Amino acid sequence: MTLDIAVLERLVDQVVREVASQVERRAAIGTPSAPGTAHDGIFEDMDAAVKAAKQAHLAYLQCTMSDRRRFVAALRAMALRPEVLDHLATATVEETGMGDVDDKRLKNKMVAELTPGVEDLITEAWSGDAGLTTVEYSAFGVIGAITPTTNPTETLICNSIGMLAAGNSVVFSPHPRARQVTLWLVRRFNEALAEAGAPPNLITMVREPTLEMTQSMMTHPDVRMLVATGGPGIVDMVLRSGKKAIGAGAGNPPVVVDETADIDQAACDIVNGASFDNNLPCIAEKEVIVVDEVADLLILHMKRHGAYEVKEPAVIARLHDLVFKTETQLKAEWVGQSATKILDAVGVQAPAGTRLIIVETGKDHPFVQREMMTPILPVVRAKDVDTAIAIAIEVEHGNRHTAVMHSKNVSSLTRMARLIQTTIFVKNGPSYAGIGIGGEGYCSFTIAGPTGEGLTSARTFARRRRCILVGDLNVR
Ligand code: NAD
């Protein structure tokens, strides 16, 4: 065999460039602290993680409000470093096997920018002849925060900013399928906090998260508050813990389109919202209920905006068998996969640019009834807007999570919002407008429907304390 010198040189050159770029990337994102090194926030067992967080909270009590502002700013700055955003997005998709890298990058960026900080803790005051009384938001102490596999780092950023802004320390219990990326970010956050002069271990976790570790965190006497972001099982568990608990649970957001809507815009928003991060967000559109009169037009425009319609009953059945393990149980390996990958698996060659699969079904179809978190969006026809609203209420299952409506009729918009009672109600926009992405308002990835706190922020993680000075400080 003879070797062509030019080819050999090109190969060597390519390898050298690849190695150099990997070294550069590693240097940019830093090497994770070695196990057990000082104050990286990582502990071997839950008791040690909670005790360290308790120590941290005691030290944190000595810090000023401007210290807290500096620490929160340090968390934001760390999360927003381009190399960190890149790593979080790619590492999460790699480890969890779900979602879309670009969308995850955007989600992490928005939550780091738009989660409220210390400014969220607004003091209330009464003054009068009897003196001055204030109500201030004060820390709980150590919070146990359980995070989902669908938004692992977004929730970690959101909860860290809000919980530390309110003066708490936090022990995180991630989903075991998001262990590595959570460990990585907890280390980066502890580095950022140390550089900003914060007490060590304000954010901790165990090295090997398991369901048992999470359960021991829930019962640990030094954990004063529990915050669960996840499915109904874990929310139920924290609510039965006997501790102050916030439950941010499952959704199955319906989107209603009536005959007055701007159909092209509605189609575009629905495709954007339902395909965002491969439909993983709990707020993402999970089923469309459209007034019959405009159904064909809506489907036509959705196809124009990147949806692929599956019509053949045999392919619909294959799609069902692909994603459902049993009548109600999903196959985890198909959650958060791309539309093209799913279509490929059922033998359909999707056109380039396909982001979403749409299927016409009845309202009782499992695609409608079950929160699937895949870019398969069922479309249900209704004879009029009131029927559409009634179906939406039924399939939301009382989660009180998120609903969307496209309509130009203010009375219909008001009627649906009143009847469905969801925490988030988006009018004429994609679902993610409800968390501040393209809509007004702050961002949160812990949306507490079951316990009613709504889109959580620093004040959600604080106790209200009243201080009364009798007889003085009324200067009127
Ligand atoms: P999941 O319920 O399987 O897991 C959530 C967390 O709970 C994980 O950390 C997991 O390890 C833990 N957990 C689950 N069962 C447990 C048990 N028996 N003992 C101890 N710990 C346990 O949910 P997921 O698949 O990670 O996330 C998707 C779900 O979360 C969806 O239902 C979605 O709607 C919901 N979610 C809600 C919000 C919100 O803000 N309301 C945000 C994101 C996700």
Short mmCIF file of C-alpha atoms and ligand atoms in Angstrom, two decimals:
data_model
loop_
_atom_site.label_atom_id
_atom_site.label_comp_id
_atom_site.label_asym_id
_atom_site.label_seq_id
_atom_site.Cartn_x
_atom_site.Cartn_y
_atom_site.Cartn_z
CA MET A 1 0.00 0.00 0.00
CA THR A 2 1.34 3.47 -0.84
CA LEU A 3 0.49 6.52 1.19
CA ASP A 4 -0.21 9.80 -0.51
CA ILE A 5 1.80 12.38 1.46
CA ALA A 6 -0.70 15.19 0.72
CA VAL A 7 -3.61 13.09 2.07
CA LEU A 8 -1.58 12.18 5.15
CA GLU A 9 -0.73 15.82 5.80
CA ARG A 10 -4.40 16.82 5.51
CA LEU A 11 -5.39 14.09 7.97
CA VAL A 12 -2.74 15.09 10.51
CA ASP A 13 -3.75 18.72 10.14
CA GLN A 14 -7.42 17.86 10.73
CA VAL A 15 -6.65 15.81 13.87
CA VAL A 16 -4.45 18.58 15.28
CA ARG A 17 -7.21 21.16 14.70
CA GLU A 18 -9.84 18.96 16.35
CA VAL A 19 -7.71 18.30 19.42
CA ALA A 20 -6.88 22.01 19.71
CA SER A 21 -10.52 23.00 19.55
CA GLN A 22 -11.45 20.44 22.22
CA VAL A 23 -8.68 21.70 24.49
CA GLU A 24 -9.92 25.27 23.95
CA ARG A 25 -13.50 24.30 24.78
CA ARG A 26 -12.42 22.44 27.94
CA ALA A 27 -10.39 25.46 29.04
CA ALA A 28 -13.35 27.75 28.44
CA ILE A 29 -15.84 25.72 30.45
CA GLY A 30 -13.34 24.74 33.14
CA THR A 31 -12.61 21.34 34.59
CA PRO A 32 -15.10 20.21 37.21
CA SER A 33 -13.66 20.30 40.74
CA ALA A 34 -12.27 16.99 41.87
CA PRO A 35 -14.65 14.94 44.03
CA GLY A 36 -14.80 16.03 47.63
CA THR A 37 -12.73 19.19 47.14
CA ALA A 38 -13.59 22.13 49.28
CA HIS A 39 -17.00 23.63 48.83
CA ASP A 40 -18.01 22.37 45.42
CA GLY A 41 -21.42 21.65 46.93
CA ILE A 42 -21.24 17.91 46.19
CA PHE A 43 -21.61 15.40 49.04
CA GLU A 44 -21.56 11.64 49.37
CA ASP A 45 -24.77 11.36 51.38
CA MET A 46 -27.93 13.39 51.89
CA ASP A 47 -27.35 14.09 55.56
CA ALA A 48 -23.99 15.71 54.76
CA ALA A 49 -25.52 17.74 51.89
CA VAL A 50 -28.31 19.05 54.13
CA LYS A 51 -25.99 19.78 57.07
CA ALA A 52 -23.62 21.74 54.83
CA ALA A 53 -26.56 23.73 53.43
CA LYS A 54 -27.73 24.42 56.99
CA GLN A 55 -24.29 25.74 57.94
CA ALA A 56 -24.34 27.85 54.79
CA HIS A 57 -27.72 29.29 55.69
CA LEU A 58 -26.52 30.27 59.16
CA ALA A 59 -23.58 32.10 57.59
CA TYR A 60 -25.90 33.62 54.95
CA LEU A 61 -27.97 35.24 57.72
CA GLN A 62 -24.96 37.52 58.37
CA CYS A 63 -24.90 38.77 54.77
CA THR A 64 -26.47 42.03 53.64
CA MET A 65 -29.08 42.55 50.94
CA SER A 66 -26.41 43.96 48.66
CA ASP A 67 -24.38 40.79 49.25
CA ARG A 68 -27.39 38.78 48.08
CA ARG A 69 -27.71 40.99 45.00
CA ARG A 70 -24.05 40.33 44.21
CA PHE A 71 -24.45 36.57 44.64
CA VAL A 72 -27.52 36.46 42.40
CA ALA A 73 -25.67 38.55 39.80
CA ALA A 74 -22.79 36.05 39.98
CA LEU A 75 -25.17 33.13 39.32
CA ARG A 76 -26.70 34.93 36.34
CA ALA A 77 -23.29 35.85 34.93
CA MET A 78 -22.06 32.26 35.23
CA ALA A 79 -25.17 30.80 33.59
CA LEU A 80 -25.00 33.36 30.76
CA ARG A 81 -21.39 32.70 29.77
CA PRO A 82 -21.68 31.55 26.15
CA GLU A 83 -19.57 28.45 26.78
CA VAL A 84 -21.73 27.56 29.79
CA LEU A 85 -24.96 27.99 27.79
CA ASP A 86 -23.48 25.79 25.06
CA HIS A 87 -22.40 23.13 27.49
CA LEU A 88 -25.72 23.04 29.37
CA ALA A 89 -27.69 22.61 26.15
CA THR A 90 -25.46 19.98 24.55
CA ALA A 91 -24.73 18.04 27.73
CA THR A 92 -28.43 17.89 28.70
CA VAL A 93 -29.51 16.57 25.32
CA GLU A 94 -26.65 14.07 25.40
CA GLU A 95 -27.35 12.83 28.93
CA THR A 96 -31.16 12.82 29.02
CA GLY A 97 -31.46 11.85 25.35
CA MET A 98 -34.32 14.35 24.98
CA GLY A 99 -34.97 17.78 23.54
CA ASP A 100 -33.32 20.17 21.12
CA VAL A 101 -29.94 21.85 21.69
CA ASP A 102 -30.84 25.31 20.30
CA ASP A 103 -34.12 25.47 22.20
CA LYS A 104 -32.46 24.37 25.43
CA ARG A 105 -29.85 27.07 24.98
CA LEU A 106 -32.63 29.67 24.62
CA LYS A 107 -34.53 28.32 27.64
CA ASN A 108 -31.42 28.50 29.86
CA LYS A 109 -30.61 32.00 28.62
CA MET A 110 -34.11 33.34 29.20
CA VAL A 111 -34.42 31.86 32.67
CA ALA A 112 -31.01 33.25 33.69
CA GLU A 113 -31.97 36.70 32.43
CA LEU A 114 -35.61 36.88 33.47
CA THR A 115 -35.89 35.12 36.84
CA PRO A 116 -36.55 37.83 39.43
CA GLY A 117 -33.93 38.44 42.13
CA VAL A 118 -33.89 40.34 45.42
CA GLU A 119 -36.11 43.09 43.96
CA ASP A 120 -39.00 40.60 44.13
CA LEU A 121 -39.09 40.89 47.94
CA ILE A 122 -41.26 43.98 48.33
CA THR A 123 -41.80 45.20 51.88
CA GLU A 124 -45.32 46.20 52.92
CA ALA A 125 -45.85 48.84 55.61
CA TRP A 126 -48.63 50.44 57.65
CA SER A 127 -48.02 53.62 59.59
CA GLY A 128 -50.44 55.49 61.83
CA ASP A 129 -51.06 56.78 65.33
CA ALA A 130 -50.07 53.41 66.75
CA GLY A 131 -46.64 53.46 65.07
CA LEU A 132 -45.09 51.56 62.17
CA THR A 133 -45.59 47.95 61.11
CA THR A 134 -43.71 46.25 58.30
CA VAL A 135 -44.14 42.89 56.62
CA GLU A 136 -40.93 41.56 55.14
CA TYR A 137 -40.11 38.42 53.20
CA SER A 138 -37.72 36.28 55.17
CA ALA A 139 -35.95 33.00 54.42
CA PHE A 140 -37.27 29.55 55.27
CA GLY A 141 -33.74 28.19 55.79
CA VAL A 142 -32.76 25.06 53.86
CA ILE A 143 -35.01 24.26 50.90
CA GLY A 144 -35.13 20.84 49.26
CA ALA A 145 -35.71 21.31 45.52
CA ILE A 146 -36.61 18.36 43.28
CA THR A 147 -35.96 18.98 39.59
CA PRO A 148 -37.29 17.28 36.45
CA THR A 149 -35.49 15.55 33.62
CA THR A 150 -37.30 17.68 31.03
CA ASN A 151 -35.82 21.04 32.15
CA PRO A 152 -33.02 20.03 34.53
CA THR A 153 -30.70 23.01 34.25
CA GLU A 154 -33.43 25.59 33.57
CA THR A 155 -35.09 24.61 36.86
CA LEU A 156 -31.76 24.63 38.68
CA ILE A 157 -30.98 28.16 37.45
CA CYS A 158 -34.51 29.38 38.21
CA ASN A 159 -34.68 27.86 41.70
CA SER A 160 -31.10 28.86 42.65
CA ILE A 161 -31.70 32.51 41.77
CA GLY A 162 -35.12 32.71 43.46
CA MET A 163 -34.23 30.70 46.56
CA LEU A 164 -30.91 32.45 47.22
CA ALA A 165 -32.44 35.87 46.53
CA ALA A 166 -34.92 35.09 49.31
CA GLY A 167 -32.07 34.26 51.69
CA ASN A 168 -32.26 30.46 51.66
CA SER A 169 -29.75 27.76 50.93
CA VAL A 170 -30.85 24.86 48.74
CA VAL A 171 -30.26 21.14 48.38
CA PHE A 172 -31.05 19.91 44.88
CA SER A 173 -32.43 16.47 44.10
CA PRO A 174 -32.24 16.03 40.34
CA HIS A 175 -33.64 13.24 38.25
CA PRO A 176 -30.94 10.51 38.08
CA ARG A 177 -31.09 10.81 34.26
CA ALA A 178 -29.83 14.41 34.52
CA ARG A 179 -27.17 13.72 37.15
CA GLN A 180 -24.00 14.70 35.30
CA VAL A 181 -25.20 18.02 33.95
CA THR A 182 -26.69 18.94 37.33
CA LEU A 183 -23.42 18.11 39.12
CA TRP A 184 -21.58 20.22 36.57
CA LEU A 185 -23.81 23.27 37.06
CA VAL A 186 -23.88 22.98 40.87
CA ARG A 187 -20.06 23.06 40.81
CA ARG A 188 -20.01 26.07 38.47
CA PHE A 189 -22.53 27.90 40.67
CA ASN A 190 -20.49 27.22 43.81
CA GLU A 191 -17.38 28.54 42.06
CA ALA A 192 -19.25 31.68 41.03
CA LEU A 193 -20.59 32.18 44.55
CA ALA A 194 -17.14 31.65 46.09
CA GLU A 195 -15.66 34.26 43.75
CA ALA A 196 -18.40 36.68 44.79
CA GLY A 197 -17.53 36.07 48.47
CA ALA A 198 -20.59 33.98 49.43
CA PRO A 199 -20.57 31.45 52.27
CA PRO A 200 -19.70 27.97 50.99
CA ASN A 201 -22.35 25.36 50.14
CA LEU A 202 -25.34 27.61 49.60
CA ILE A 203 -26.20 25.13 46.83
CA THR A 204 -25.61 21.42 47.47
CA MET A 205 -26.52 17.98 46.14
CA VAL A 206 -25.42 14.38 46.51
CA ARG A 207 -22.99 12.83 44.07
CA GLU A 208 -25.29 9.88 43.24
CA PRO A 209 -28.90 11.09 43.21
CA THR A 210 -31.45 8.29 43.56
CA LEU A 211 -35.15 8.18 44.39
CA GLU A 212 -34.16 6.97 47.88
CA MET A 213 -31.88 10.00 48.36
CA THR A 214 -34.74 12.28 47.34
CA GLN A 215 -36.99 10.57 49.86
CA SER A 216 -34.41 10.97 52.63
CA MET A 217 -34.14 14.67 51.75
CA MET A 218 -37.91 15.03 52.07
CA THR A 219 -37.88 13.62 55.59
CA HIS A 220 -34.70 15.33 56.80
CA PRO A 221 -35.52 17.46 59.87
CA ASP A 222 -33.28 20.34 58.74
CA VAL A 223 -35.10 20.82 55.42
CA ARG A 224 -37.76 23.45 56.10
CA MET A 225 -39.46 23.65 52.73
CA LEU A 226 -39.88 21.31 49.75
CA VAL A 227 -40.31 22.40 46.15
CA ALA A 228 -41.15 19.67 43.63
CA THR A 229 -41.07 20.38 39.91
CA GLY A 230 -42.20 17.20 38.16
CA GLY A 231 -45.02 14.79 37.55
CA PRO A 232 -48.04 14.02 39.76
CA GLY A 233 -46.24 11.29 41.79
CA ILE A 234 -43.55 13.53 43.22
CA VAL A 235 -45.93 16.46 43.74
CA ASP A 236 -48.24 14.20 45.72
CA MET A 237 -45.30 12.97 47.76
CA VAL A 238 -44.12 16.44 48.84
CA LEU A 239 -47.68 17.47 49.66
CA ARG A 240 -47.97 14.51 52.00
CA SER A 241 -44.58 15.24 53.63
CA GLY A 242 -45.96 17.29 56.50
CA LYS A 243 -43.62 20.16 55.53
CA LYS A 244 -44.32 23.43 53.80
CA ALA A 245 -44.41 22.26 50.18
CA ILE A 246 -44.78 23.79 46.74
CA GLY A 247 -45.97 21.50 43.98
CA ALA A 248 -45.27 22.37 40.35
CA GLY A 249 -46.93 19.50 38.56
CA ALA A 250 -47.94 18.10 35.21
CA GLY A 251 -49.98 19.86 32.57
CA ASN A 252 -51.76 18.90 29.36
CA PRO A 253 -52.23 22.34 27.78
CA PRO A 254 -55.06 22.58 25.25
CA VAL A 255 -55.11 25.26 22.56
CA VAL A 256 -58.49 26.42 21.28
CA VAL A 257 -58.83 28.14 17.90
CA ASP A 258 -62.13 29.77 17.00
CA GLU A 259 -63.51 31.16 13.74
CA THR A 260 -62.54 34.76 14.59
CA ALA A 261 -58.81 34.00 14.99
CA ASP A 262 -56.05 35.11 12.63
CA ILE A 263 -55.65 31.54 11.35
CA ASP A 264 -52.24 31.95 9.72
CA GLN A 265 -50.80 33.52 12.88
CA ALA A 266 -52.48 30.90 15.09
CA ALA A 267 -51.01 28.10 12.96
CA CYS A 268 -47.53 29.64 13.14
CA ASP A 269 -47.73 30.15 16.94
CA ILE A 270 -49.03 26.63 17.55
CA VAL A 271 -46.29 25.00 15.47
CA ASN A 272 -43.64 27.13 17.22
CA GLY A 273 -45.00 26.44 20.71
CA ALA A 274 -45.70 22.73 20.28
CA SER A 275 -42.35 21.96 18.65
CA PHE A 276 -40.28 24.04 21.13
CA ASP A 277 -37.68 21.71 22.71
CA ASN A 278 -39.53 18.81 21.04
CA ASN A 279 -42.64 19.54 23.15
CA LEU A 280 -40.89 18.85 26.49
CA PRO A 281 -42.01 21.99 28.35
CA CYS A 282 -44.96 21.43 30.67
CA ILE A 283 -46.51 24.60 29.18
CA ALA A 284 -46.24 23.49 25.52
CA GLU A 285 -49.41 23.02 23.45
CA LYS A 286 -50.41 19.35 23.79
CA GLU A 287 -53.66 19.26 21.76
CA VAL A 288 -55.55 21.60 19.43
CA ILE A 289 -59.34 21.99 19.56
CA VAL A 290 -60.50 23.93 16.55
CA VAL A 291 -63.92 25.12 15.44
CA ASP A 292 -64.94 23.00 12.45
CA GLU A 293 -65.48 26.02 10.17
CA VAL A 294 -61.75 26.91 10.23
CA ALA A 295 -60.20 23.47 10.88
CA ASP A 296 -59.11 22.76 7.29
CA LEU A 297 -57.59 26.21 6.95
CA LEU A 298 -55.72 25.87 10.24
CA ILE A 299 -54.30 22.48 9.22
CA LEU A 300 -53.27 23.89 5.84
CA HIS A 301 -51.39 26.77 7.48
CA MET A 302 -49.83 24.52 10.12
CA LYS A 303 -48.41 22.41 7.29
CA ARG A 304 -47.03 25.57 5.70
CA HIS A 305 -45.29 26.39 8.98
CA GLY A 306 -43.49 23.05 9.39
CA ALA A 307 -46.12 20.52 10.50
CA TYR A 308 -46.50 17.16 8.77
CA GLU A 309 -49.99 15.66 8.76
CA VAL A 310 -50.37 11.91 9.23
CA LYS A 311 -53.70 10.73 7.84
CA GLU A 312 -53.37 6.97 7.21
CA PRO A 313 -54.98 5.00 10.08
CA ALA A 314 -52.23 2.35 9.92
CA VAL A 315 -49.48 4.99 10.39
CA ILE A 316 -51.44 6.63 13.21
CA ALA A 317 -51.63 3.22 14.89
CA ARG A 318 -47.87 2.75 14.42
CA LEU A 319 -47.26 6.20 15.96
CA HIS A 320 -49.39 5.20 18.94
CA ASP A 321 -47.56 1.91 19.43
CA LEU A 322 -44.23 3.69 19.10
CA VAL A 323 -44.78 6.12 21.97
CA PHE A 324 -47.17 4.20 24.28
CA LYS A 325 -46.00 1.26 26.37
CA THR A 326 -49.48 0.53 27.75
CA GLU A 327 -52.82 2.27 27.35
CA THR A 328 -51.68 5.09 29.63
CA GLN A 329 -47.93 4.65 30.02
CA LEU A 330 -45.43 6.28 27.69
CA LYS A 331 -42.14 4.84 26.50
CA ALA A 332 -39.51 7.10 28.06
CA GLU A 333 -37.17 6.65 25.08
CA TRP A 334 -39.62 8.45 22.75
CA VAL A 335 -40.33 11.43 25.01
CA GLY A 336 -38.77 14.65 23.67
CA GLN A 337 -37.59 13.14 20.35
CA SER A 338 -37.69 15.14 17.13
CA ALA A 339 -40.60 14.92 14.70
CA THR A 340 -38.31 13.64 11.94
CA LYS A 341 -36.89 10.87 14.12
CA ILE A 342 -40.41 9.77 15.11
CA LEU A 343 -41.65 9.82 11.51
CA ASP A 344 -38.62 7.91 10.39
CA ALA A 345 -39.36 5.21 12.99
CA VAL A 346 -42.87 4.69 11.55
CA GLY A 347 -41.58 4.56 7.98
CA VAL A 348 -42.45 8.09 6.86
CA GLN A 349 -39.92 10.18 4.97
CA ALA A 350 -40.61 13.69 6.33
CA PRO A 351 -39.97 16.73 4.15
CA ALA A 352 -37.03 18.92 5.19
CA GLY A 353 -37.96 21.44 7.87
CA THR A 354 -40.60 19.22 9.54
CA ARG A 355 -40.87 20.22 13.21
CA LEU A 356 -44.22 18.82 14.28
CA ILE A 357 -46.51 15.89 13.49
CA ILE A 358 -50.25 16.58 13.41
CA VAL A 359 -52.97 13.95 13.54
CA GLU A 360 -56.74 14.45 13.47
CA THR A 361 -58.36 12.49 16.30
CA GLY A 362 -61.43 12.44 18.50
CA LYS A 363 -61.23 13.98 21.96
CA ASP A 364 -60.97 10.58 23.68
CA HIS A 365 -57.86 9.48 21.80
CA PRO A 366 -54.82 8.80 24.06
CA PHE A 367 -52.86 11.45 22.10
CA VAL A 368 -55.34 14.01 23.50
CA GLN A 369 -55.92 12.61 26.94
CA ARG A 370 -52.28 11.93 27.91
CA GLU A 371 -49.47 14.46 28.43
CA MET A 372 -47.07 13.01 25.84
CA MET A 373 -44.21 15.52 25.66
CA THR A 374 -43.45 14.53 22.07
CA PRO A 375 -43.99 16.66 18.94
CA ILE A 376 -47.12 14.70 18.00
CA LEU A 377 -50.02 17.15 18.22
CA PRO A 378 -53.58 15.85 17.93
CA VAL A 379 -56.17 18.12 16.30
CA VAL A 380 -59.80 17.77 17.43
CA ARG A 381 -62.75 19.41 15.63
CA ALA A 382 -65.59 21.06 17.56
CA LYS A 383 -68.86 22.36 16.18
CA ASP A 384 -68.56 25.79 17.86
CA VAL A 385 -66.43 27.75 20.28
CA ASP A 386 -68.36 26.73 23.39
CA THR A 387 -67.99 23.06 22.52
CA ALA A 388 -64.27 23.66 21.93
CA ILE A 389 -63.90 25.31 25.33
CA ALA A 390 -65.79 22.45 27.02
CA ILE A 391 -63.46 19.88 25.41
CA ALA A 392 -60.40 21.92 26.43
CA ILE A 393 -61.56 21.97 30.04
CA GLU A 394 -62.18 18.23 29.99
CA VAL A 395 -58.78 17.29 28.53
CA GLU A 396 -56.84 19.67 30.77
CA HIS A 397 -57.94 17.28 33.55
CA GLY A 398 -58.14 19.98 36.22
CA ASN A 399 -54.35 20.37 36.31
CA ARG A 400 -54.94 24.15 36.26
CA HIS A 401 -51.60 24.44 34.45
CA THR A 402 -51.65 26.16 31.04
CA ALA A 403 -54.14 26.82 28.25
CA VAL A 404 -53.93 28.82 25.03
CA MET A 405 -56.65 30.43 22.92
CA HIS A 406 -56.54 32.04 19.49
CA SER A 407 -59.55 34.32 19.03
CA LYS A 408 -60.39 37.94 18.28
CA ASN A 409 -63.57 37.71 20.34
CA VAL A 410 -62.90 39.25 23.76
CA SER A 411 -65.97 37.63 25.30
CA SER A 412 -64.85 34.16 24.19
CA LEU A 413 -61.31 34.78 25.47
CA THR A 414 -62.71 35.91 28.81
CA ARG A 415 -65.15 33.01 29.01
CA MET A 416 -62.49 30.37 28.40
CA ALA A 417 -60.04 31.98 30.85
CA ARG A 418 -62.72 32.06 33.56
CA LEU A 419 -63.90 28.52 32.98
CA ILE A 420 -60.60 26.71 32.56
CA GLN A 421 -58.90 28.32 35.59
CA THR A 422 -55.35 27.55 34.46
CA THR A 423 -52.31 29.22 36.08
CA ILE A 424 -51.20 30.44 32.64
CA PHE A 425 -53.65 31.52 29.95
CA VAL A 426 -52.02 32.71 26.71
CA LYS A 427 -54.12 34.66 24.24
CA ASN A 428 -53.06 34.83 20.59
CA GLY A 429 -49.47 33.71 21.05
CA PRO A 430 -47.28 30.63 21.44
CA SER A 431 -47.42 28.90 24.85
CA TYR A 432 -43.90 30.04 25.78
CA ALA A 433 -45.11 33.66 25.80
CA GLY A 434 -46.58 32.62 29.15
CA ILE A 435 -43.09 32.31 30.69
CA GLY A 436 -41.78 35.59 29.34
CA ILE A 437 -40.36 34.29 26.04
CA GLY A 438 -41.99 36.69 23.58
CA GLY A 439 -44.61 37.75 26.16
CA GLU A 440 -44.44 40.31 28.97
CA GLY A 441 -43.52 39.21 32.48
CA TYR A 442 -40.79 37.34 34.28
CA CYS A 443 -39.67 33.78 33.62
CA SER A 444 -40.09 30.72 35.79
CA PHE A 445 -39.64 27.01 35.20
CA THR A 446 -41.41 26.08 38.43
CA ILE A 447 -45.09 26.74 37.82
CA ALA A 448 -47.05 25.87 40.92
CA GLY A 449 -50.59 25.07 39.80
CA PRO A 450 -51.56 22.47 42.43
CA THR A 451 -50.51 24.61 45.40
CA GLY A 452 -51.46 27.94 43.80
CA GLU A 453 -48.26 30.01 43.97
CA GLY A 454 -48.30 30.33 40.18
CA LEU A 455 -45.05 31.19 38.43
CA THR A 456 -42.71 30.95 41.40
CA SER A 457 -40.17 33.68 42.19
CA ALA A 458 -38.08 34.77 45.20
CA ARG A 459 -41.09 35.79 47.30
CA THR A 460 -42.63 32.32 46.85
CA PHE A 461 -39.65 30.89 48.70
CA ALA A 462 -39.98 33.24 51.66
CA ARG A 463 -42.02 33.60 54.83
CA ARG A 464 -43.95 36.75 55.62
CA ARG A 465 -42.82 38.25 58.90
CA ARG A 466 -44.38 41.23 60.64
CA CYS A 467 -42.33 43.71 62.74
CA ILE A 468 -44.18 46.27 64.85
CA LEU A 469 -42.79 49.44 66.41
CA VAL A 470 -45.40 50.84 68.73
CA GLY A 471 -46.02 54.57 69.00
CA ASP A 472 -43.16 55.92 66.84
CA LEU A 473 -41.95 56.42 63.28
CA ASN A 474 -45.27 57.68 61.93
CA VAL A 475 -44.06 61.03 60.59
CA ARG A 476 -47.32 62.29 59.05
P1 NAD B 1 -40.90 12.89 37.18
O1 NAD B 1 -42.11 13.09 38.02
O2 NAD B 1 -40.62 11.53 36.67
O3 NAD B 1 -39.60 13.33 38.01
C1 NAD B 1 -39.50 14.60 38.61
C2 NAD B 1 -38.55 14.51 39.78
O4 NAD B 1 -39.14 13.73 40.81
C3 NAD B 1 -37.21 13.85 39.46
O5 NAD B 1 -36.18 14.49 40.16
C4 NAD B 1 -37.39 12.44 39.97
O6 NAD B 1 -36.17 11.85 40.30
C5 NAD B 1 -38.28 12.68 41.19
N1 NAD B 1 -39.10 11.53 41.53
C6 NAD B 1 -40.06 10.97 40.77
N2 NAD B 1 -40.61 9.93 41.41
C7 NAD B 1 -39.97 9.81 42.60
C8 NAD B 1 -40.07 8.90 43.72
N3 NAD B 1 -40.93 7.88 43.73
N4 NAD B 1 -39.26 9.12 44.78
C9 NAD B 1 -38.38 10.13 44.78
N5 NAD B 1 -38.24 11.00 43.75
C10 NAD B 1 -39.02 10.85 42.69
O7 NAD B 1 -41.01 13.93 36.01
P2 NAD B 1 -40.03 14.22 34.78
O8 NAD B 1 -40.27 13.23 33.72
O9 NAD B 1 -38.66 14.42 35.27
O10 NAD B 1 -40.60 15.63 34.33
C11 NAD B 1 -41.73 15.74 33.53
C12 NAD B 1 -42.97 16.04 34.34
O11 NAD B 1 -42.78 17.20 35.14
C13 NAD B 1 -44.15 16.34 33.43
O12 NAD B 1 -45.32 15.80 33.98
C14 NAD B 1 -44.18 17.86 33.39
O13 NAD B 1 -45.43 18.41 33.10
C15 NAD B 1 -43.78 18.17 34.81
N6 NAD B 1 -43.18 19.51 34.91
C16 NAD B 1 -43.87 20.48 35.54
C17 NAD B 1 -43.33 21.75 35.63
C18 NAD B 1 -44.06 22.87 36.30
O14 NAD B 1 -43.46 23.91 36.50
N7 NAD B 1 -45.31 22.71 36.69
C19 NAD B 1 -42.07 22.03 35.07
C20 NAD B 1 -41.38 20.99 34.45
C21 NAD B 1 -41.94 19.72 34.37
#
